[in-house]
């Protein structure tokens, strides 16, 4: 998908179409997630500190992500891909590999191009957005082709032309070549893919080690035998959430981990799998990412067992400074379930303790309620937070989105994805009872017709 988050926001907001849009964290430590092509002309790009982006493009619209919308659109796109082939390997919300041969929809260059053109048309019809397609004999080359095709294009790397296509390019286009490896190769005088091939495998192994050097040399020769691995055949199932604002409350962090564990088990059961290793992922306020894992006595798909394991893993992670991302996964997948009786017993004991705690809490709440009534009479009102870009609905003016807020007021532009012109803007008090948060509207109005074969 092309500039996915920013393109989705432009499609949802007629007033932003054709304008610079930057999506990411808006706080002091915010980072750009996606920039529209209009914003990229000013040098704004993903992973850039938001403060730097604002200096480069002060006139752009800066919005926090709406992951609910992006996931919905992603599911639509992945559904289109699965109509082409049973072998679809998602890389992220907006990118996936598809084995067209396994789907028996392409058998030569002409048929592959026809499938690519139809896919791009279907994506636009179903989502209102554009995507770019790379066609090649391997995953590495298809990925390079899709990048070359952006925005809204299609590139076919014909068999026999692979080395000529990638040879003059920077070493950074190859999988596994990040800034550190790129600098290491540059110091050795290797700047292009062709120069990697010329250096030879022995030199690459000397510079980078056996595994990395041999792998990189094969890639430089356009050799990539990695198969497309469908979700059903994946080695793990996981879910994660990135938060608009860092979470500092330890109680809330625990609650989020429990919720993610339940979602992970839902996906596990939907895939008719079980797993024996529970993995916790935590990205902290400083972007350091920690993973912790625990291997159970046997594979399970019991939500209580996974929740309990994830909670134990969380106890070993310091979240004092705040949390940006949390994830829970299960690996070591199997097609059967061997319940962990010890874990189940511990889970039952935990539920018993929870029942006692709840009874005590209910008793304490009676006393707390009395003092709370007295406090409410003199307490300062809590100001509602309205995040730039998020959806709202007003009882009189209908659906809209937050343009900004501050000094006790919130500015809303009332428009929908289906409008052809920008909507009107109005300002309200932040605690206006007629203004409430809302779910994102679909980018395409009404039922989408099924494409003819």
Tab-separated table of C-alpha atoms in Angstrom:
chain	number	residue	atom	x	y	z
A	1	UNK	CA	0.000	0.000	0.000
A	2	UNK	CA	1.218	3.529	-0.783
A	3	UNK	CA	1.981	5.763	2.257
A	4	UNK	CA	-0.692	3.675	3.939
A	5	UNK	CA	-1.608	5.542	7.136
A	6	UNK	CA	-1.361	8.974	5.526
A	7	UNK	CA	-3.279	7.882	2.413
A	8	UNK	CA	-6.047	6.447	4.590
A	9	UNK	CA	-6.298	9.749	6.458
A	10	UNK	CA	-6.465	11.706	3.195
A	11	UNK	CA	-9.195	9.405	1.909
A	12	UNK	CA	-11.161	9.838	5.138
A	13	UNK	CA	-10.769	13.622	5.269
A	14	UNK	CA	-11.623	15.535	2.060
A	15	UNK	CA	-9.983	18.702	3.420
A	16	UNK	CA	-6.575	16.925	3.490
A	17	UNK	CA	-6.589	15.453	-0.015
A	18	UNK	CA	-3.591	16.621	-1.992
A	19	UNK	CA	-2.011	18.197	1.100
A	20	UNK	CA	0.950	17.270	3.294
A	21	UNK	CA	-0.118	14.830	6.026
A	22	UNK	CA	2.103	13.342	8.730
A	23	UNK	CA	0.906	10.504	10.986
A	24	UNK	CA	2.708	9.547	14.182
A	25	UNK	CA	3.200	10.365	17.841
A	26	UNK	CA	2.633	14.060	18.505
A	27	UNK	CA	4.306	14.229	21.913
A	28	UNK	CA	7.828	15.510	22.669
A	29	UNK	CA	9.305	12.099	21.803
A	30	UNK	CA	6.944	11.453	18.886
A	31	UNK	CA	8.184	9.741	15.728
A	32	UNK	CA	6.764	9.834	12.192
A	33	UNK	CA	4.952	6.608	11.299
A	34	UNK	CA	4.003	7.617	7.732
A	35	UNK	CA	4.200	10.792	5.655
A	36	UNK	CA	2.104	11.475	2.570
A	37	UNK	CA	3.917	11.953	-0.718
A	38	UNK	CA	3.173	15.669	-0.473
A	39	UNK	CA	5.012	15.782	2.875
A	40	UNK	CA	7.917	13.712	1.548
A	41	UNK	CA	8.727	16.490	-0.909
A	42	UNK	CA	9.858	18.526	2.119
A	43	UNK	CA	12.135	15.744	3.376
A	44	UNK	CA	9.756	14.200	5.917
A	45	UNK	CA	10.015	10.411	6.149
A	46	UNK	CA	9.080	7.556	8.478
A	47	UNK	CA	11.089	7.051	11.703
A	48	UNK	CA	12.011	10.766	11.732
A	49	UNK	CA	11.561	12.605	15.060
A	50	UNK	CA	8.300	14.534	14.928
A	51	UNK	CA	10.021	17.753	16.014
A	52	UNK	CA	12.283	17.597	12.972
A	53	UNK	CA	9.295	16.915	10.707
A	54	UNK	CA	7.511	19.996	12.031
A	55	UNK	CA	10.536	22.122	11.232
A	56	UNK	CA	10.707	20.770	7.678
A	57	UNK	CA	6.971	20.988	6.987
A	58	UNK	CA	5.330	23.354	9.512
A	59	UNK	CA	2.257	23.704	7.310
A	60	UNK	CA	1.458	19.944	7.223
A	61	UNK	CA	-1.444	18.311	9.055
A	62	UNK	CA	-0.129	16.290	12.014
A	63	UNK	CA	-2.378	13.441	13.149
A	64	UNK	CA	-2.184	10.585	15.637
A	65	UNK	CA	-2.721	7.079	14.173
A	66	UNK	CA	-6.140	5.441	13.987
A	67	UNK	CA	-5.159	1.779	14.053
A	68	UNK	CA	-8.751	0.566	14.088
A	69	UNK	CA	-9.248	2.077	10.615
A	70	UNK	CA	-5.922	0.792	9.321
A	71	UNK	CA	-6.644	-2.759	10.520
A	72	UNK	CA	-10.068	-2.744	8.866
A	73	UNK	CA	-8.581	-1.647	5.539
A	74	UNK	CA	-5.742	-4.156	5.913
A	75	UNK	CA	-8.228	-7.000	6.386
A	76	UNK	CA	-9.970	-5.975	3.172
A	77	UNK	CA	-6.699	-5.990	1.240
A	78	UNK	CA	-5.531	-9.306	2.706
A	79	UNK	CA	-8.904	-10.780	1.749
A	80	UNK	CA	-8.286	-9.790	-1.863
A	81	UNK	CA	-4.856	-11.418	-1.745
A	82	UNK	CA	-6.248	-14.668	-0.358
A	83	UNK	CA	-8.658	-14.813	-3.287
A	84	UNK	CA	-5.570	-15.071	-5.514
A	85	UNK	CA	-3.666	-17.749	-3.611
A	86	UNK	CA	-3.705	-19.850	-0.434
A	87	UNK	CA	-0.094	-18.773	0.149
A	88	UNK	CA	-0.220	-15.219	1.499
A	89	UNK	CA	2.477	-14.060	3.915
A	90	UNK	CA	1.626	-10.726	5.586
A	91	UNK	CA	4.637	-8.653	6.617
A	92	UNK	CA	2.679	-5.812	8.219
A	93	UNK	CA	-0.710	-4.143	7.944
A	94	UNK	CA	0.114	-2.804	4.475
A	95	UNK	CA	2.450	-5.348	2.874
A	96	UNK	CA	2.413	-9.041	1.982
A	97	UNK	CA	3.979	-11.663	-0.256
A	98	UNK	CA	1.690	-13.771	-2.496
A	99	UNK	CA	2.660	-16.969	-4.323
A	100	UNK	CA	0.672	-16.664	-7.561
A	101	UNK	CA	1.785	-20.066	-8.824
A	102	UNK	CA	0.233	-21.774	-5.803
A	103	UNK	CA	-3.031	-20.016	-6.617
A	104	UNK	CA	-2.843	-21.207	-10.237
A	105	UNK	CA	-3.730	-17.707	-11.431
A	106	UNK	CA	-0.425	-16.983	-13.201
A	107	UNK	CA	1.745	-19.200	-15.367
A	108	UNK	CA	3.808	-16.718	-17.401
A	109	UNK	CA	4.761	-13.048	-17.520
A	110	UNK	CA	1.591	-11.925	-19.298
A	111	UNK	CA	-0.789	-13.680	-16.886
A	112	UNK	CA	1.180	-12.394	-13.878
A	113	UNK	CA	0.941	-8.813	-15.147
A	114	UNK	CA	-2.796	-9.246	-15.720
A	115	UNK	CA	-3.244	-10.463	-12.131
A	116	UNK	CA	-1.222	-7.504	-10.826
A	117	UNK	CA	-3.300	-4.981	-12.784
A	118	UNK	CA	-6.550	-6.553	-11.603
A	119	UNK	CA	-5.346	-6.588	-7.993
A	120	UNK	CA	-4.499	-2.891	-8.067
A	121	UNK	CA	-7.926	-2.108	-9.522
A	122	UNK	CA	-9.662	-4.252	-6.884
A	123	UNK	CA	-7.751	-2.557	-4.056
A	124	UNK	CA	-8.829	0.865	-5.286
A	125	UNK	CA	-12.435	-0.292	-5.743
A	126	UNK	CA	-12.723	-1.928	-2.314
A	127	UNK	CA	-10.701	0.492	-0.175
A	128	UNK	CA	-10.484	3.720	-2.165
A	129	UNK	CA	-6.690	3.597	-1.741
A	130	UNK	CA	-3.806	2.704	-4.036
A	131	UNK	CA	-1.270	-0.073	-3.807
A	132	UNK	CA	1.872	-0.943	-5.747
A	133	UNK	CA	2.755	-4.405	-7.029
A	134	UNK	CA	6.136	-6.022	-7.662
A	135	UNK	CA	6.235	-9.243	-9.689
A	136	UNK	CA	9.312	-11.494	-9.723
A	137	UNK	CA	10.507	-15.062	-9.241
A	138	UNK	CA	11.538	-14.522	-5.600
A	139	UNK	CA	10.457	-12.643	-2.491
A	140	UNK	CA	13.496	-10.376	-2.427
A	141	UNK	CA	13.011	-9.271	-6.033
A	142	UNK	CA	9.250	-8.844	-5.667
A	143	UNK	CA	9.863	-6.571	-2.672
A	144	UNK	CA	12.358	-4.492	-4.665
A	145	UNK	CA	9.912	-4.341	-7.576
A	146	UNK	CA	7.089	-3.079	-5.362
A	147	UNK	CA	9.322	-0.297	-4.020
A	148	UNK	CA	10.309	0.638	-7.578
A	149	UNK	CA	6.617	0.738	-8.539
A	150	UNK	CA	5.585	3.281	-5.889
A	151	UNK	CA	3.344	5.128	-5.923
A	152	UNK	CA	0.399	3.369	-7.584
A	153	UNK	CA	2.373	1.303	-10.072
A	154	UNK	CA	3.387	-2.175	-11.176
A	155	UNK	CA	6.894	-3.448	-11.946
A	156	UNK	CA	7.724	-6.857	-13.410
A	157	UNK	CA	11.344	-7.985	-13.062
A	158	UNK	CA	11.636	-10.389	-15.962
A	159	UNK	CA	13.471	-13.700	-15.499
A	160	UNK	CA	17.056	-13.391	-16.653
A	161	UNK	CA	17.255	-9.648	-15.931
A	162	UNK	CA	17.492	-9.857	-12.140
A	163	UNK	CA	21.203	-9.133	-11.704
A	164	UNK	CA	21.118	-6.297	-14.216
A	165	UNK	CA	18.144	-4.819	-12.320
A	166	UNK	CA	19.739	-4.832	-8.865
A	167	UNK	CA	23.456	-4.614	-9.723
A	168	UNK	CA	23.788	-0.796	-9.879
A	169	UNK	CA	21.651	-0.283	-6.793
A	170	UNK	CA	22.807	0.564	-3.260
A	171	UNK	CA	23.617	-2.351	-0.978
A	172	UNK	CA	20.837	-1.075	1.303
A	173	UNK	CA	18.149	-2.548	-0.970
A	174	UNK	CA	19.134	-6.089	0.070
A	175	UNK	CA	17.373	-7.765	3.013
A	176	UNK	CA	19.536	-7.719	6.127
A	177	UNK	CA	21.565	-4.651	5.163
A	178	UNK	CA	20.798	-1.949	7.705
A	179	UNK	CA	22.774	1.162	8.623
A	180	UNK	CA	25.473	-0.759	10.530
A	181	UNK	CA	26.100	-3.358	7.814
A	182	UNK	CA	25.911	-0.660	5.135
A	183	UNK	CA	28.603	1.396	6.898
A	184	UNK	CA	30.773	-1.698	7.329
A	185	UNK	CA	30.574	-2.449	3.598
A	186	UNK	CA	31.168	1.197	2.701
A	187	UNK	CA	34.397	1.234	4.688
A	188	UNK	CA	35.481	-1.799	2.664
A	189	UNK	CA	34.755	0.099	-0.560
A	190	UNK	CA	31.557	-1.840	-1.357
A	191	UNK	CA	28.693	0.480	-2.257
A	192	UNK	CA	26.561	-1.372	-4.824
A	193	UNK	CA	25.028	-4.823	-5.120
A	194	UNK	CA	27.257	-5.567	-8.104
A	195	UNK	CA	30.318	-4.799	-5.971
A	196	UNK	CA	29.138	-7.348	-3.396
A	197	UNK	CA	29.009	-9.971	-6.141
A	198	UNK	CA	32.447	-8.936	-7.403
A	199	UNK	CA	33.977	-9.123	-3.936
A	200	UNK	CA	33.149	-12.818	-3.696
A	201	UNK	CA	31.756	-14.982	-0.938
A	202	UNK	CA	35.058	-15.435	0.909
A	203	UNK	CA	35.507	-11.672	1.278
A	204	UNK	CA	31.920	-11.225	2.474
A	205	UNK	CA	32.380	-13.991	5.053
A	206	UNK	CA	35.601	-12.341	6.251
A	207	UNK	CA	33.835	-8.983	6.634
A	208	UNK	CA	30.488	-10.096	8.060
A	209	UNK	CA	30.838	-13.644	9.322
A	210	UNK	CA	29.839	-16.989	7.837
A	211	UNK	CA	26.060	-16.804	8.054
A	212	UNK	CA	25.530	-13.144	7.209
A	213	UNK	CA	28.271	-13.020	4.570
A	214	UNK	CA	27.085	-16.116	2.685
A	215	UNK	CA	23.469	-14.970	2.821
A	216	UNK	CA	24.319	-11.506	1.505
A	217	UNK	CA	26.468	-12.904	-1.314
A	218	UNK	CA	23.593	-15.144	-2.462
A	219	UNK	CA	21.206	-12.189	-2.427
A	220	UNK	CA	23.642	-10.128	-4.527
A	221	UNK	CA	23.524	-12.900	-7.132
A	222	UNK	CA	19.694	-12.638	-7.037
A	223	UNK	CA	19.429	-16.058	-5.365
A	224	UNK	CA	16.550	-16.167	-2.892
A	225	UNK	CA	14.945	-19.528	-2.245
A	226	UNK	CA	12.757	-18.450	0.680
A	227	UNK	CA	9.208	-19.770	0.206
A	228	UNK	CA	6.041	-17.776	0.815
A	229	UNK	CA	4.822	-18.993	4.214
A	230	UNK	CA	1.084	-18.720	4.836
A	231	UNK	CA	-0.232	-17.664	8.250
A	232	UNK	CA	-1.538	-21.197	8.825
A	233	UNK	CA	2.017	-22.508	8.513
A	234	UNK	CA	3.649	-19.753	10.542
A	235	UNK	CA	5.800	-20.581	13.542
A	236	UNK	CA	4.004	-18.216	15.896
A	237	UNK	CA	0.811	-16.269	16.474
A	238	UNK	CA	1.008	-12.826	18.051
A	239	UNK	CA	-0.833	-9.559	18.533
A	240	UNK	CA	0.482	-6.173	19.565
A	241	UNK	CA	-0.740	-2.615	20.072
A	242	UNK	CA	1.093	0.696	19.769
A	243	UNK	CA	-0.248	3.447	22.016
A	244	UNK	CA	-0.733	7.074	21.054
A	245	UNK	CA	0.474	8.157	24.500
A	246	UNK	CA	2.991	6.250	26.629
A	247	UNK	CA	1.362	4.170	29.372
A	248	UNK	CA	2.844	4.839	32.816
A	249	UNK	CA	0.192	3.227	35.035
A	250	UNK	CA	1.406	-0.266	35.940
A	251	UNK	CA	-2.153	-1.448	36.561
A	252	UNK	CA	-3.178	-0.410	33.074
A	253	UNK	CA	-0.096	-2.116	31.605
A	254	UNK	CA	-1.139	-5.354	33.308
A	255	UNK	CA	-4.662	-4.955	31.964
A	256	UNK	CA	-3.406	-4.378	28.433
A	257	UNK	CA	-1.225	-7.492	28.614
A	258	UNK	CA	-4.208	-9.556	29.752
A	259	UNK	CA	-6.332	-8.173	26.902
A	260	UNK	CA	-3.602	-8.902	24.347
A	261	UNK	CA	-3.234	-12.442	25.698
A	262	UNK	CA	-6.949	-13.048	25.128
A	263	UNK	CA	-6.735	-11.670	21.572
A	264	UNK	CA	-3.715	-13.849	20.888
A	265	UNK	CA	-5.585	-16.965	22.015
A	266	UNK	CA	-8.536	-15.993	19.805
A	267	UNK	CA	-6.197	-15.947	16.802
A	268	UNK	CA	-4.575	-19.185	17.945
A	269	UNK	CA	-7.927	-20.956	18.143
A	270	UNK	CA	-9.112	-19.477	14.854
A	271	UNK	CA	-6.043	-21.090	13.261
A	272	UNK	CA	-6.889	-24.351	15.090
A	273	UNK	CA	-3.454	-24.390	16.699
A	274	UNK	CA	-1.925	-24.543	20.143
A	275	UNK	CA	1.517	-23.480	21.357
A	276	UNK	CA	3.930	-24.082	24.177
A	277	UNK	CA	5.996	-20.873	24.367
A	278	UNK	CA	4.444	-17.561	25.479
A	279	UNK	CA	6.305	-14.424	24.419
A	280	UNK	CA	5.904	-10.896	25.814
A	281	UNK	CA	7.141	-7.866	23.852
A	282	UNK	CA	7.543	-4.442	25.477
A	283	UNK	CA	8.757	-1.297	23.715
A	284	UNK	CA	9.565	1.327	26.304
A	285	UNK	CA	9.507	5.130	26.239
A	286	UNK	CA	13.092	5.288	24.914
A	287	UNK	CA	12.300	2.883	22.022
A	288	UNK	CA	14.265	0.052	23.638
A	289	UNK	CA	12.432	-3.203	22.925
A	290	UNK	CA	12.474	-6.091	25.395
A	291	UNK	CA	11.186	-9.622	24.836
A	292	UNK	CA	10.612	-12.244	27.482
A	293	UNK	CA	9.480	-15.835	26.919
A	294	UNK	CA	8.360	-18.808	28.965
A	295	UNK	CA	8.035	-22.372	27.681
A	296	UNK	CA	5.173	-24.399	29.153
A	297	UNK	CA	5.167	-28.135	29.817
A	298	UNK	CA	3.041	-28.718	26.735
A	299	UNK	CA	1.131	-26.876	23.994
A	300	UNK	CA	-2.038	-25.075	25.044
A	301	UNK	CA	-4.778	-22.807	23.730
A	302	UNK	CA	-6.186	-22.052	27.193
A	303	UNK	CA	-6.600	-18.264	27.635
A	304	UNK	CA	-6.079	-18.543	31.377
A	305	UNK	CA	-2.744	-20.301	30.947
A	306	UNK	CA	-1.522	-17.750	28.396
A	307	UNK	CA	-2.724	-14.809	30.512
A	308	UNK	CA	-0.954	-16.150	33.575
A	309	UNK	CA	2.303	-16.774	31.712
A	310	UNK	CA	2.213	-13.290	30.173
A	311	UNK	CA	1.603	-11.753	33.618
A	312	UNK	CA	4.628	-13.594	35.042
A	313	UNK	CA	6.788	-12.350	32.181
A	314	UNK	CA	5.646	-8.776	32.764
A	315	UNK	CA	6.892	-8.912	36.358
A	316	UNK	CA	10.473	-9.118	35.046
A	317	UNK	CA	10.172	-5.940	32.939
A	318	UNK	CA	10.684	-2.417	34.276
A	319	UNK	CA	7.991	-0.128	32.808
A	320	UNK	CA	8.656	2.851	35.082
A	321	UNK	CA	9.447	5.321	32.308
A	322	UNK	CA	6.407	4.431	30.220
A	323	UNK	CA	5.397	1.919	27.548
A	324	UNK	CA	4.872	2.645	23.829
A	325	UNK	CA	4.029	-0.860	22.587
A	326	UNK	CA	2.936	-4.158	24.086
A	327	UNK	CA	2.650	-7.518	22.395
A	328	UNK	CA	1.807	-11.097	23.378
A	329	UNK	CA	2.611	-14.080	21.186
A	330	UNK	CA	2.607	-17.875	21.262
A	331	UNK	CA	5.220	-19.930	19.412
A	332	UNK	CA	6.156	-23.589	19.208
A	333	UNK	CA	2.840	-24.255	17.475
A	334	UNK	CA	1.182	-27.655	17.255
A	335	UNK	CA	-2.057	-29.093	15.903
A	336	UNK	CA	-3.027	-30.599	19.255
A	337	UNK	CA	-3.431	-29.415	22.834
A	338	UNK	CA	-1.751	-30.955	25.867
A	339	UNK	CA	-3.090	-28.998	28.804
A	340	UNK	CA	-0.676	-28.006	31.543
A	341	UNK	CA	-2.359	-29.348	34.687
A	342	UNK	CA	-0.025	-27.431	36.987
A	343	UNK	CA	-0.812	-24.185	35.192
A	344	UNK	CA	-4.521	-24.948	35.312
A	345	UNK	CA	-4.331	-25.537	39.053
A	346	UNK	CA	-2.467	-22.280	39.519
A	347	UNK	CA	-5.066	-20.549	37.376
A	348	UNK	CA	-7.869	-21.941	39.540
A	349	UNK	CA	-6.073	-20.716	42.653
A	350	UNK	CA	-5.634	-17.328	41.045
A	351	UNK	CA	-9.378	-17.147	40.328
A	352	UNK	CA	-10.115	-18.027	43.961
A	353	UNK	CA	-7.782	-15.279	45.176
A	354	UNK	CA	-9.417	-12.882	42.740
A	355	UNK	CA	-12.851	-13.693	44.169
A	356	UNK	CA	-11.617	-12.859	47.680
A	357	UNK	CA	-10.011	-9.651	46.452
A	358	UNK	CA	-13.240	-8.655	44.704
A	359	UNK	CA	-15.275	-9.190	47.853
A	360	UNK	CA	-12.840	-7.050	49.813
A	361	UNK	CA	-12.897	-4.388	47.133
A	362	UNK	CA	-16.698	-4.243	47.160
A	363	UNK	CA	-16.651	-3.770	50.902
A	364	UNK	CA	-14.110	-0.988	50.638
A	365	UNK	CA	-16.012	0.707	47.815
A	366	UNK	CA	-18.991	1.423	50.067
A	367	UNK	CA	-16.827	3.513	52.359
A	368	UNK	CA	-15.040	5.129	49.421
A	369	UNK	CA	-18.330	6.112	47.790
A	370	UNK	CA	-19.343	8.178	50.817
A	371	UNK	CA	-16.172	10.262	50.750
A	372	UNK	CA	-16.229	10.447	46.944
A	373	UNK	CA	-19.602	12.224	46.959
A	374	UNK	CA	-18.178	14.877	49.243
A	375	UNK	CA	-15.044	15.251	47.159
A	376	UNK	CA	-16.945	15.621	43.867
A	377	UNK	CA	-18.544	18.803	45.121
A	378	UNK	CA	-15.179	20.552	45.323
A	379	UNK	CA	-13.028	18.540	42.889
A	380	UNK	CA	-11.610	20.158	39.773
A	381	UNK	CA	-13.288	18.901	36.579
A	382	UNK	CA	-11.210	16.427	34.526
A	383	UNK	CA	-10.642	17.780	31.023
A	384	UNK	CA	-11.482	15.350	28.233
A	385	UNK	CA	-8.658	14.652	25.800
A	386	UNK	CA	-9.292	15.038	22.087
A	387	UNK	CA	-6.530	13.647	19.847
A	388	UNK	CA	-5.835	15.361	16.512
A	389	UNK	CA	-7.281	13.298	13.684
A	390	UNK	CA	-9.548	11.098	15.767
A	391	UNK	CA	-13.233	10.601	14.981
A	392	UNK	CA	-16.063	12.295	16.824
A	393	UNK	CA	-19.802	12.711	16.442
A	394	UNK	CA	-21.916	15.698	17.457
A	395	UNK	CA	-25.599	15.272	18.207
A	396	UNK	CA	-26.486	18.206	15.943
A	397	UNK	CA	-23.715	18.355	13.313
A	398	UNK	CA	-23.017	14.643	12.820
A	399	UNK	CA	-19.648	12.922	12.195
A	400	UNK	CA	-16.348	14.776	12.042
A	401	UNK	CA	-12.749	14.684	13.206
A	402	UNK	CA	-10.613	16.629	15.663
A	403	UNK	CA	-8.420	19.297	14.101
A	404	UNK	CA	-6.941	20.386	17.401
A	405	UNK	CA	-7.615	21.143	21.048
A	406	UNK	CA	-6.322	23.319	23.873
A	407	UNK	CA	-7.291	25.966	26.407
A	408	UNK	CA	-10.461	24.074	27.218
A	409	UNK	CA	-11.721	23.979	23.618
A	410	UNK	CA	-11.707	21.498	20.759
A	411	UNK	CA	-11.961	22.328	17.052
A	412	UNK	CA	-13.807	19.845	14.842
A	413	UNK	CA	-14.148	19.639	11.070
A	414	UNK	CA	-17.424	18.009	10.106
A	415	UNK	CA	-16.895	15.912	6.986
A	416	UNK	CA	-17.005	12.282	5.901
A	417	UNK	CA	-14.935	10.184	3.475
A	418	UNK	CA	-17.789	10.387	0.954
A	419	UNK	CA	-17.815	14.183	0.631
A	420	UNK	CA	-16.294	15.821	-2.435
A	421	UNK	CA	-15.438	19.109	-0.719
A	422	UNK	CA	-13.992	20.105	2.673
A	423	UNK	CA	-16.471	20.271	5.544
A	424	UNK	CA	-17.210	23.123	7.922
A	425	UNK	CA	-15.247	23.791	11.104
A	426	UNK	CA	-16.713	24.500	14.541
A	427	UNK	CA	-15.235	24.927	18.028
A	428	UNK	CA	-16.721	23.534	21.265
A	429	UNK	CA	-15.885	23.315	24.939
A	430	UNK	CA	-13.951	20.127	25.624
A	431	UNK	CA	-16.703	18.892	27.927
A	432	UNK	CA	-19.586	19.616	25.541
A	433	UNK	CA	-22.052	16.784	26.292
A	434	UNK	CA	-23.225	16.709	22.652
A	435	UNK	CA	-19.731	15.827	21.381
A	436	UNK	CA	-18.558	12.222	21.804
A	437	UNK	CA	-15.778	9.985	20.387
A	438	UNK	CA	-16.832	7.805	17.447
A	439	UNK	CA	-15.635	4.824	15.427
A	440	UNK	CA	-14.001	5.455	12.014
A	441	UNK	CA	-16.317	5.421	9.012
A	442	UNK	CA	-15.505	3.029	6.132
A	443	UNK	CA	-13.513	4.718	3.383
A	444	UNK	CA	-15.894	3.430	0.701
A	445	UNK	CA	-19.598	4.079	1.137
A	446	UNK	CA	-22.132	1.275	0.941
A	447	UNK	CA	-21.643	-2.325	-0.199
A	448	UNK	CA	-18.771	-2.889	-2.605
A	449	UNK	CA	-19.824	-4.744	-5.777
A	450	UNK	CA	-18.089	-8.011	-6.539
A	451	UNK	CA	-15.676	-7.707	-9.459
A	452	UNK	CA	-16.481	-9.741	-12.522
A	453	UNK	CA	-13.981	-12.429	-13.485
